[in-house]
Short mmCIF file of C-alpha atoms and ligand atoms in Angstrom, two decimals:
data_model
loop_
_atom_site.label_atom_id
_atom_site.label_comp_id
_atom_site.label_asym_id
_atom_site.label_seq_id
_atom_site.Cartn_x
_atom_site.Cartn_y
_atom_site.Cartn_z
CA MET A 13 -24.75 7.63 29.29
CA ILE A 14 -22.51 6.74 26.76
CA SER A 15 -21.01 3.16 26.83
CA ARG A 16 -17.02 2.46 27.73
CA ARG A 17 -16.68 0.67 24.49
CA ALA A 18 -17.97 3.51 22.50
CA GLY A 19 -16.24 6.36 24.72
CA GLN A 20 -13.02 4.73 23.33
CA ILE A 21 -13.47 4.95 19.53
CA ALA A 22 -11.64 8.12 18.48
CA SER A 23 -13.04 10.21 15.81
CA PHE A 24 -11.76 9.57 12.19
CA ILE A 25 -9.60 12.92 11.75
CA ALA A 26 -9.66 12.65 8.22
CA MET A 27 -13.49 13.04 8.22
CA ASP A 28 -13.35 16.02 11.10
CA VAL A 29 -10.93 17.87 8.57
CA HIS A 30 -13.23 17.19 5.87
CA GLU A 31 -16.16 18.32 7.94
CA ARG A 32 -14.73 21.64 8.63
CA ALA A 33 -13.51 21.99 5.19
CA THR A 34 -17.35 21.54 4.13
CA VAL A 35 -18.33 24.35 6.31
CA LEU A 36 -15.70 26.74 4.95
CA LYS A 37 -17.06 25.78 1.63
CA ALA A 38 -20.80 26.72 2.55
CA LYS A 39 -19.22 30.15 3.40
CA GLY A 40 -17.47 30.65 0.23
CA SER A 41 -14.10 29.19 0.67
CA ASP A 42 -12.49 27.83 -2.42
CA ILE A 43 -11.60 24.39 -0.73
CA ILE A 44 -9.07 22.13 -2.69
CA HIS A 45 -9.88 18.30 -1.18
CA LEU A 46 -6.75 16.41 -0.67
CA GLU A 47 -8.11 14.77 2.68
CA LEU A 48 -9.80 11.80 1.48
CA GLY A 49 -9.70 8.71 -0.29
CA ASP A 50 -12.64 9.05 -2.56
CA PRO A 51 -11.67 8.75 -6.31
CA ASP A 52 -12.89 12.07 -7.94
CA PHE A 53 -13.99 9.90 -11.21
CA PRO A 54 -17.38 8.92 -11.82
CA THR A 55 -18.12 5.42 -11.35
CA PRO A 56 -17.27 3.58 -14.92
CA ASP A 57 -20.52 3.88 -17.10
CA CYS A 58 -20.88 0.03 -17.45
CA ILE A 59 -21.16 -0.10 -13.79
CA ARG A 60 -23.74 2.50 -13.66
CA GLU A 61 -25.78 0.98 -16.34
CA ALA A 62 -25.68 -2.56 -14.51
CA GLY A 63 -27.10 -0.76 -11.28
CA ALA A 64 -29.67 1.02 -13.09
CA GLY A 65 -30.42 -2.31 -14.84
CA ALA A 66 -30.47 -4.02 -11.44
CA ILE A 67 -33.20 -1.72 -10.48
CA ARG A 68 -35.28 -2.00 -13.65
CA ASP A 69 -35.18 -5.88 -13.39
CA GLY A 70 -36.50 -5.79 -9.85
CA HIS A 71 -33.06 -6.90 -8.11
CA THR A 72 -34.29 -5.25 -5.12
CA HIS A 73 -34.37 -7.96 -2.28
CA TYR A 74 -32.29 -9.68 -0.18
CA THR A 75 -29.67 -11.92 -1.49
CA HIS A 76 -27.84 -15.14 -0.08
CA SER A 77 -26.01 -13.78 3.11
CA GLN A 78 -22.89 -14.61 1.50
CA GLY A 79 -23.67 -12.56 -1.52
CA MET A 80 -24.91 -13.55 -5.04
CA LEU A 81 -23.18 -16.72 -6.30
CA ALA A 82 -22.75 -15.21 -9.89
CA LEU A 83 -20.67 -12.14 -7.88
CA ARG A 84 -18.49 -14.72 -5.84
CA GLU A 85 -17.63 -16.60 -8.87
CA ALA A 86 -16.41 -13.24 -10.60
CA ILE A 87 -14.66 -12.42 -7.47
CA CYS A 88 -12.95 -16.32 -7.69
CA ALA A 89 -12.42 -15.39 -11.33
CA ASP A 90 -10.56 -12.15 -10.64
CA HIS A 91 -8.41 -13.67 -7.95
CA PHE A 92 -7.34 -16.45 -10.60
CA ASP A 93 -6.72 -14.07 -13.23
CA ARG A 94 -4.64 -11.59 -10.89
CA TYR A 95 -2.62 -13.96 -8.86
CA GLY A 96 -3.20 -17.29 -10.15
CA ILE A 97 -4.92 -18.47 -7.08
CA GLU A 98 -8.03 -20.65 -7.01
CA VAL A 99 -10.50 -19.81 -4.31
CA SER A 100 -13.84 -21.54 -4.21
CA PRO A 101 -17.00 -18.97 -4.06
CA GLU A 102 -17.94 -20.93 -0.77
CA ARG A 103 -14.91 -19.42 0.89
CA VAL A 104 -16.08 -15.55 -0.21
CA ILE A 105 -18.28 -13.49 1.48
CA VAL A 106 -19.73 -10.15 0.17
CA THR A 107 -19.78 -7.29 2.35
CA ALA A 108 -20.89 -3.79 2.88
CA GLY A 109 -17.83 -2.45 1.96
CA THR A 110 -14.46 -3.64 2.97
CA SER A 111 -15.13 -1.96 6.51
CA ALA A 112 -18.12 -4.60 6.98
CA ALA A 113 -15.40 -7.25 6.19
CA LEU A 114 -13.21 -5.62 8.68
CA PHE A 115 -15.91 -6.05 11.40
CA LEU A 116 -16.58 -9.63 10.41
CA VAL A 117 -12.97 -10.58 10.53
CA MET A 118 -12.61 -9.21 13.89
CA ALA A 119 -15.67 -10.34 15.20
CA VAL A 120 -14.92 -13.72 14.16
CA LEU A 121 -11.16 -13.80 15.60
CA LEU A 122 -11.23 -11.74 19.00
CA ASP A 123 -12.09 -12.43 22.36
CA ALA A 124 -11.70 -9.58 25.18
CA GLY A 125 -8.18 -9.13 26.18
CA ASP A 126 -6.84 -10.72 22.69
CA GLU A 127 -4.45 -8.83 20.38
CA VAL A 128 -3.83 -7.78 16.70
CA ILE A 129 -0.47 -6.53 15.55
CA VAL A 130 -0.90 -3.01 13.56
CA SER A 131 1.75 -1.10 11.90
CA ASP A 132 2.03 2.42 13.13
CA PRO A 133 1.24 4.34 10.86
CA ALA A 134 -1.69 2.54 9.34
CA TYR A 135 -5.42 3.09 8.50
CA ALA A 136 -6.92 5.14 11.06
CA CYS A 137 -9.98 2.76 11.69
CA TYR A 138 -7.97 -0.59 12.12
CA PRO A 139 -7.33 -0.04 15.78
CA ASN A 140 -10.98 1.11 16.36
CA PHE A 141 -12.31 -2.17 14.89
CA ILE A 142 -10.19 -4.11 17.41
CA ARG A 143 -11.29 -1.96 20.63
CA LEU A 144 -14.78 -2.45 19.44
CA PHE A 145 -14.05 -6.16 20.32
CA ASP A 146 -12.36 -5.44 23.58
CA SER A 147 -9.18 -6.31 22.19
CA ARG A 148 -6.09 -4.36 21.85
CA PRO A 149 -4.06 -3.10 18.85
CA VAL A 150 -0.27 -3.44 19.13
CA PRO A 151 1.60 -1.28 17.05
CA VAL A 152 4.85 -2.03 15.38
CA ASP A 153 6.43 1.19 14.36
CA VAL A 154 7.47 1.26 10.67
CA TYR A 155 10.08 3.89 9.32
CA GLU A 156 10.08 6.75 6.50
CA GLU A 157 13.53 5.64 5.31
CA ASP A 158 12.17 1.58 4.88
CA GLY A 159 9.13 2.96 2.94
CA PHE A 160 7.03 2.34 6.28
CA GLN A 161 7.17 -1.29 5.63
CA TYR A 162 7.33 -3.69 8.58
CA ARG A 163 10.29 -5.19 9.55
CA PRO A 164 9.32 -8.78 10.16
CA GLU A 165 11.83 -9.04 13.18
CA ALA A 166 10.06 -6.30 15.02
CA VAL A 167 6.76 -7.82 13.96
CA VAL A 168 7.96 -11.35 15.91
CA GLY A 169 9.18 -9.15 18.97
CA LYS A 170 5.34 -8.05 19.47
CA ILE A 171 3.93 -11.48 19.18
CA SER A 172 2.19 -12.98 22.29
CA PRO A 173 0.13 -15.83 23.47
CA LYS A 174 -2.95 -13.36 22.83
CA THR A 175 -1.99 -12.41 19.26
CA LYS A 176 -4.81 -13.43 16.98
CA GLY A 177 -3.87 -11.67 14.06
CA ILE A 178 -1.17 -9.56 11.99
CA MET A 179 -2.68 -6.68 10.08
CA ILE A 180 -1.09 -5.79 6.87
CA ASN A 181 -2.28 -3.46 4.13
CA SER A 182 -0.13 -3.29 0.64
CA PRO A 183 -0.37 -0.66 -1.00
CA ALA A 184 -1.01 0.90 2.29
CA ASN A 185 -3.07 4.11 3.32
CA PRO A 186 -1.75 6.39 4.38
CA THR A 187 1.76 5.87 2.89
CA GLY A 188 1.14 4.50 -0.51
CA ASN A 189 3.87 1.84 -0.39
CA LEU A 190 3.64 -1.71 -1.10
CA LEU A 191 5.26 -4.48 1.15
CA SER A 192 7.99 -6.23 -0.40
CA GLU A 193 7.55 -9.90 -1.31
CA GLU A 194 10.00 -10.98 0.84
CA ARG A 195 8.53 -9.35 3.99
CA MET A 196 5.19 -10.51 3.01
CA ALA A 197 6.48 -13.90 2.70
CA GLN A 198 8.38 -13.63 6.30
CA ILE A 199 5.24 -12.32 7.87
CA ALA A 200 3.07 -15.20 6.26
CA SER A 201 5.55 -17.57 7.80
CA LEU A 202 5.04 -16.56 11.27
CA GLY A 203 2.12 -19.04 12.31
CA ILE A 204 -0.30 -16.10 13.07
CA PRO A 205 -3.31 -15.56 11.12
CA VAL A 206 -2.58 -12.51 8.47
CA ILE A 207 -5.34 -10.20 7.76
CA SER A 208 -4.54 -8.60 4.51
CA ASP A 209 -6.41 -5.52 3.34
CA GLU A 210 -5.89 -5.67 -0.37
CA ILE A 211 -8.54 -2.91 -0.96
CA TYR A 212 -5.69 -0.83 -3.09
CA HIS A 213 -5.03 -3.60 -5.41
CA GLY A 214 -5.35 -2.53 -8.96
CA LEU A 215 -3.94 0.70 -7.94
CA VAL A 216 -0.22 0.15 -8.41
CA TYR A 217 2.16 2.25 -10.58
CA GLU A 218 5.24 0.39 -10.26
CA GLY A 219 6.06 -3.24 -9.62
CA ARG A 220 3.32 -5.73 -8.73
CA GLU A 221 0.85 -6.02 -5.48
CA ARG A 222 0.88 -9.58 -4.41
CA SER A 223 -2.20 -11.17 -2.54
CA ILE A 224 -1.34 -12.83 0.75
CA LEU A 225 -2.92 -16.01 -0.70
CA GLU A 226 0.15 -16.64 -2.72
CA PHE A 227 1.96 -16.98 0.54
CA THR A 228 -0.09 -18.80 2.78
CA ASP A 229 -3.79 -19.85 3.01
CA ARG A 230 -3.95 -19.02 6.98
CA ALA A 231 -5.15 -15.75 6.03
CA PHE A 232 -8.00 -13.52 5.51
CA VAL A 233 -8.46 -11.19 2.43
CA LEU A 234 -10.48 -8.19 2.65
CA ASN A 235 -11.05 -6.18 -0.50
CA GLY A 236 -13.41 -3.67 -1.94
CA PHE A 237 -14.99 -2.08 -5.03
CA SER A 238 -14.39 1.61 -3.33
CA LYS A 239 -11.08 2.45 -4.79
CA ARG A 240 -10.21 0.19 -7.94
CA PHE A 241 -13.55 0.90 -9.45
CA ALA A 242 -14.25 4.61 -7.95
CA MET A 243 -17.36 3.01 -6.23
CA THR A 244 -17.30 4.45 -2.75
CA GLY A 245 -20.81 5.22 -2.37
CA TRP A 246 -22.03 1.69 -3.42
CA ARG A 247 -20.78 0.06 -0.29
CA LEU A 248 -19.60 -3.09 -1.93
CA GLY A 249 -16.63 -5.41 -0.69
CA TYR A 250 -15.84 -9.02 0.24
CA LEU A 251 -13.65 -11.15 2.14
CA ILE A 252 -12.17 -14.36 1.22
CA ALA A 253 -11.42 -16.42 4.64
CA PRO A 254 -10.13 -20.24 5.57
CA SER A 255 -13.15 -22.57 5.00
CA GLU A 256 -13.45 -23.07 8.87
CA TYR A 257 -14.39 -19.47 9.74
CA ILE A 258 -17.14 -19.30 7.06
CA ARG A 259 -19.98 -20.61 9.01
CA ALA A 260 -19.39 -18.35 12.03
CA MET A 261 -18.89 -15.35 9.70
CA GLN A 262 -22.12 -16.06 7.97
CA SER A 263 -24.03 -16.30 11.12
CA ILE A 264 -22.80 -13.01 11.98
CA GLN A 265 -23.57 -11.43 8.77
CA GLN A 266 -27.18 -12.99 8.93
CA ASN A 267 -27.48 -11.26 12.33
CA PHE A 268 -26.01 -8.07 11.86
CA PHE A 269 -26.16 -6.89 8.29
CA ILE A 270 -28.36 -9.75 6.56
CA CYS A 271 -26.58 -9.26 3.14
CA ALA A 272 -24.77 -6.77 1.04
CA ASN A 273 -26.93 -4.15 -1.04
CA SER A 274 -28.65 -6.38 -4.04
CA ILE A 275 -28.20 -3.76 -6.56
CA SER A 276 -24.38 -3.08 -6.01
CA GLN A 277 -23.85 -6.61 -6.21
CA ILE A 278 -25.07 -6.62 -9.78
CA ALA A 279 -22.98 -3.62 -10.35
CA GLY A 280 -20.27 -5.48 -9.04
CA ILE A 281 -20.35 -8.23 -11.34
CA ALA A 282 -20.16 -5.64 -14.25
CA ALA A 283 -16.98 -4.07 -12.45
CA LEU A 284 -15.09 -7.26 -12.46
CA LYS A 285 -16.33 -8.31 -16.04
CA GLU A 286 -16.25 -5.32 -17.95
CA ALA A 287 -14.47 -2.32 -16.34
CA ALA A 288 -10.71 -3.33 -17.04
CA GLY A 289 -10.25 -0.47 -19.53
CA GLU A 290 -11.77 2.16 -17.54
CA VAL A 291 -9.77 1.03 -14.44
CA ALA A 292 -6.60 1.16 -16.58
CA ARG A 293 -7.60 4.67 -17.64
CA MET A 294 -7.96 5.60 -14.05
CA ARG A 295 -4.81 4.23 -13.03
CA SER A 296 -2.57 5.84 -15.57
CA ILE A 297 -4.25 9.45 -14.57
CA PHE A 298 -3.59 8.81 -10.82
CA ASN A 299 0.08 8.03 -11.91
CA GLU A 300 0.45 11.48 -13.60
CA ARG A 301 -1.15 13.02 -10.56
CA ARG A 302 1.53 10.94 -8.26
CA LEU A 303 4.27 12.24 -9.90
CA ALA A 304 3.32 15.85 -9.93
CA MET A 305 2.20 15.49 -5.99
CA ILE A 306 5.72 14.05 -5.29
CA ARG A 307 7.36 16.52 -7.35
CA GLY A 308 5.59 19.53 -6.04
CA LEU A 309 6.12 18.67 -2.36
CA ARG A 310 9.74 18.28 -2.45
CA GLU A 311 10.03 21.42 -4.20
CA ILE A 312 8.25 22.83 -1.17
CA GLY A 313 10.32 21.07 1.12
CA PHE A 314 8.33 18.04 2.28
CA GLY A 315 10.43 14.87 2.79
CA ILE A 316 9.37 12.06 0.86
CA SER A 317 12.45 9.31 1.12
CA VAL A 318 10.75 6.55 -0.59
CA GLU A 319 8.41 7.35 -3.61
CA PRO A 320 4.93 5.67 -2.84
CA THR A 321 3.89 3.56 -5.74
CA GLY A 322 0.36 2.35 -4.98
CA ALA A 323 -2.98 3.88 -3.65
CA PHE A 324 -3.51 7.53 -4.14
CA TYR A 325 -1.73 8.92 -1.00
CA VAL A 326 1.62 10.55 -0.40
CA LEU A 327 2.45 10.46 3.40
CA ALA A 328 5.07 13.48 3.60
CA ASN A 329 7.43 14.62 6.24
CA CYS A 330 6.68 18.15 7.41
CA LYS A 331 9.04 18.27 10.04
CA ALA A 332 11.22 21.09 8.37
CA PHE A 333 8.00 23.21 8.70
CA ALA A 334 5.88 21.59 11.92
CA ARG A 335 5.87 18.78 14.20
CA ASP A 336 2.32 19.27 15.41
CA SER A 337 0.53 17.67 12.09
CA TYR A 338 -2.77 18.43 13.47
CA ARG A 339 -2.27 22.10 13.98
CA GLU A 340 -0.56 22.34 10.67
CA ALA A 341 -3.30 20.49 8.93
CA PHE A 342 -5.87 23.01 10.25
CA ALA A 343 -3.63 25.57 9.50
CA LEU A 344 -3.34 24.77 5.86
CA LEU A 345 -7.04 24.58 5.55
CA ASN A 346 -7.57 28.00 7.27
CA SER A 347 -4.90 29.87 5.42
CA CYS A 348 -4.70 28.12 2.07
CA GLN A 349 -8.13 26.46 1.81
CA VAL A 350 -6.15 23.17 1.24
CA ALA A 351 -7.41 20.10 3.09
CA VAL A 352 -5.09 17.57 4.10
CA THR A 353 -5.06 14.88 6.71
CA PRO A 354 -2.52 14.96 9.71
CA GLY A 355 -0.23 12.07 10.01
CA ILE A 356 -1.47 11.71 13.63
CA ASP A 357 -4.62 10.48 12.42
CA PHE A 358 -2.83 7.25 11.28
CA GLY A 359 -0.60 6.75 14.55
CA ARG A 360 1.43 8.20 16.94
CA ASN A 361 4.62 7.24 14.72
CA ALA A 362 3.26 9.54 11.86
CA GLU A 363 3.48 12.58 13.87
CA GLY A 364 5.31 15.19 12.10
CA TYR A 365 3.66 14.08 8.52
CA LEU A 366 0.73 15.04 6.33
CA ARG A 367 -1.08 12.78 4.15
CA PHE A 368 -1.91 14.20 0.78
CA SER A 369 -4.63 12.24 -1.27
CA TYR A 370 -4.20 12.61 -4.87
CA ALA A 371 -7.51 11.68 -5.66
CA ASN A 372 -8.36 15.04 -7.05
CA SER A 373 -7.61 16.25 -10.52
CA LEU A 374 -4.12 17.32 -11.70
CA ALA A 375 -5.23 20.86 -11.99
CA ARG A 376 -6.37 21.11 -8.52
CA ILE A 377 -3.44 19.32 -7.28
CA GLU A 378 -1.40 21.93 -9.21
CA GLU A 379 -3.39 24.91 -7.76
CA ALA A 380 -2.89 23.41 -4.07
CA LEU A 381 0.77 22.94 -4.59
CA ASP A 382 0.78 26.70 -5.56
CA ARG A 383 -0.80 27.74 -2.57
CA LEU A 384 1.56 25.39 -0.34
CA LYS A 385 4.63 27.02 -2.37
CA GLY A 386 3.27 30.61 -1.23
CA TYR A 387 2.33 29.73 2.36
CA TYR A 388 5.90 28.03 3.10
CA GLY A 389 7.75 31.03 1.36
CA LYS A 390 8.86 29.13 -1.90
CA GLY A 391 6.85 30.94 -4.33
CA PRO A 392 4.43 34.14 -4.92
CA VAL A 393 1.43 34.06 -2.35
CA PRO A 394 -1.54 33.15 -4.44
CA SER A 395 -4.60 35.17 -3.71
CA GLY A 396 -6.20 32.36 -1.96
CA VAL A 397 -3.36 32.23 0.92
CA ARG A 398 -4.26 34.36 4.05
CA ASP A 399 -1.78 35.87 6.36
CA GLY A 400 1.06 33.49 5.42
CA LYS A 401 2.83 31.05 7.82
CA SER A 402 1.09 30.52 11.00
N1 LIG B 529 -9.39 -0.15 4.47
C1 LIG B 529 -8.54 0.99 3.87
C2 LIG B 529 -6.83 0.75 4.11
C3 LIG B 529 -9.12 2.21 3.57
O1 LIG B 529 -8.16 3.06 3.17
C4 LIG B 529 -10.45 2.21 3.45
C5 LIG B 529 -11.22 3.50 2.99
N2 LIG B 529 -10.82 4.63 3.40
C6 LIG B 529 -11.21 1.02 3.93
C7 LIG B 529 -10.69 -0.12 4.22
C8 LIG B 529 -12.82 0.95 3.90
O2 LIG B 529 -13.37 1.18 2.57
P1 LIG B 529 -14.69 0.42 2.09
O3 LIG B 529 -15.58 0.35 3.39
O4 LIG B 529 -15.21 1.67 1.30
O5 LIG B 529 -14.41 -0.51 1.15
#
């Protein structure tokens, strides 16, 4: 018998699409992957070399539960360089990806029946981290015409005595948009701990990303190496927390994870110290793809009111073609062999939208756009497209 708790964790639809795409690929389909947030770039050489060196040098044992001091110092130096914020390594816990950092934060903040405010749409896994601790995600609708930014007054309206945190994510998944400095400052001033997922920092194409620590100390920063350094498989992330929470989080880490992967930690030091040039190169390629994706989707008839300026996603309004995003995503997969994620994965309020990831080459993005043009009757039907519009 599956526990009630496990039963309420919905599947991650992006992964369901991906797994179906993999089956079709095995049967010979030429699938174009625009469904996942996994950079197509190899991890930069200097990072891979450091990882290989870590194995050769025998860094293959447990580390300090909070992470190697040298890595935590490098993380603090990175925060100082990027935001002018001084953080001491004692406030950092290195984790197995940002996902494990989310687990630790929810574990330390939530008792049964508590609430966390989350935008709708938001990263699909947030509500499930909250539910795992028998707590309730409280959605705040955000709107396309606002660039899917929180309206601080709407956040205020959802605060209750049970509110233990406000989740923010800028640049955001699935929208690719940034929360403006003014709105971030307003949210920071509400007196509720802010849980700021900063995993897409470093992937911003216009303007500048802001860390929540520039506005308040009453905040948890979550970050990771997966996106900025193309290191999804290394499973490395970290959190920065107010000092009074560290000991409790460290105990949870010791019990449930012991420590993050030692080899990845060494590689992470190289990422922070040596990979800035490679990150800049990847960012400029992402930007080219972003512009091509926005232009192509608009030509087909998708709605993009506010151009996304960060991460590597476009959340496009598909209501001109379909209201049921789940059906539409699978129709595109089956008819065009183009894998995208349905908006509904990210919340009820993103129904009628599809998320396109541009973590794929420009050539494949152009090919996908051609297939979609044919499918939606905006261009010739390429050979890969079957039986037209469903
Ligand atoms: N937060 C957001 C917003 C994400 O998009 C992802 C990955 N898709 C994660 C957290 C988890 O990342 P990881 O565990 O690989 O660091």
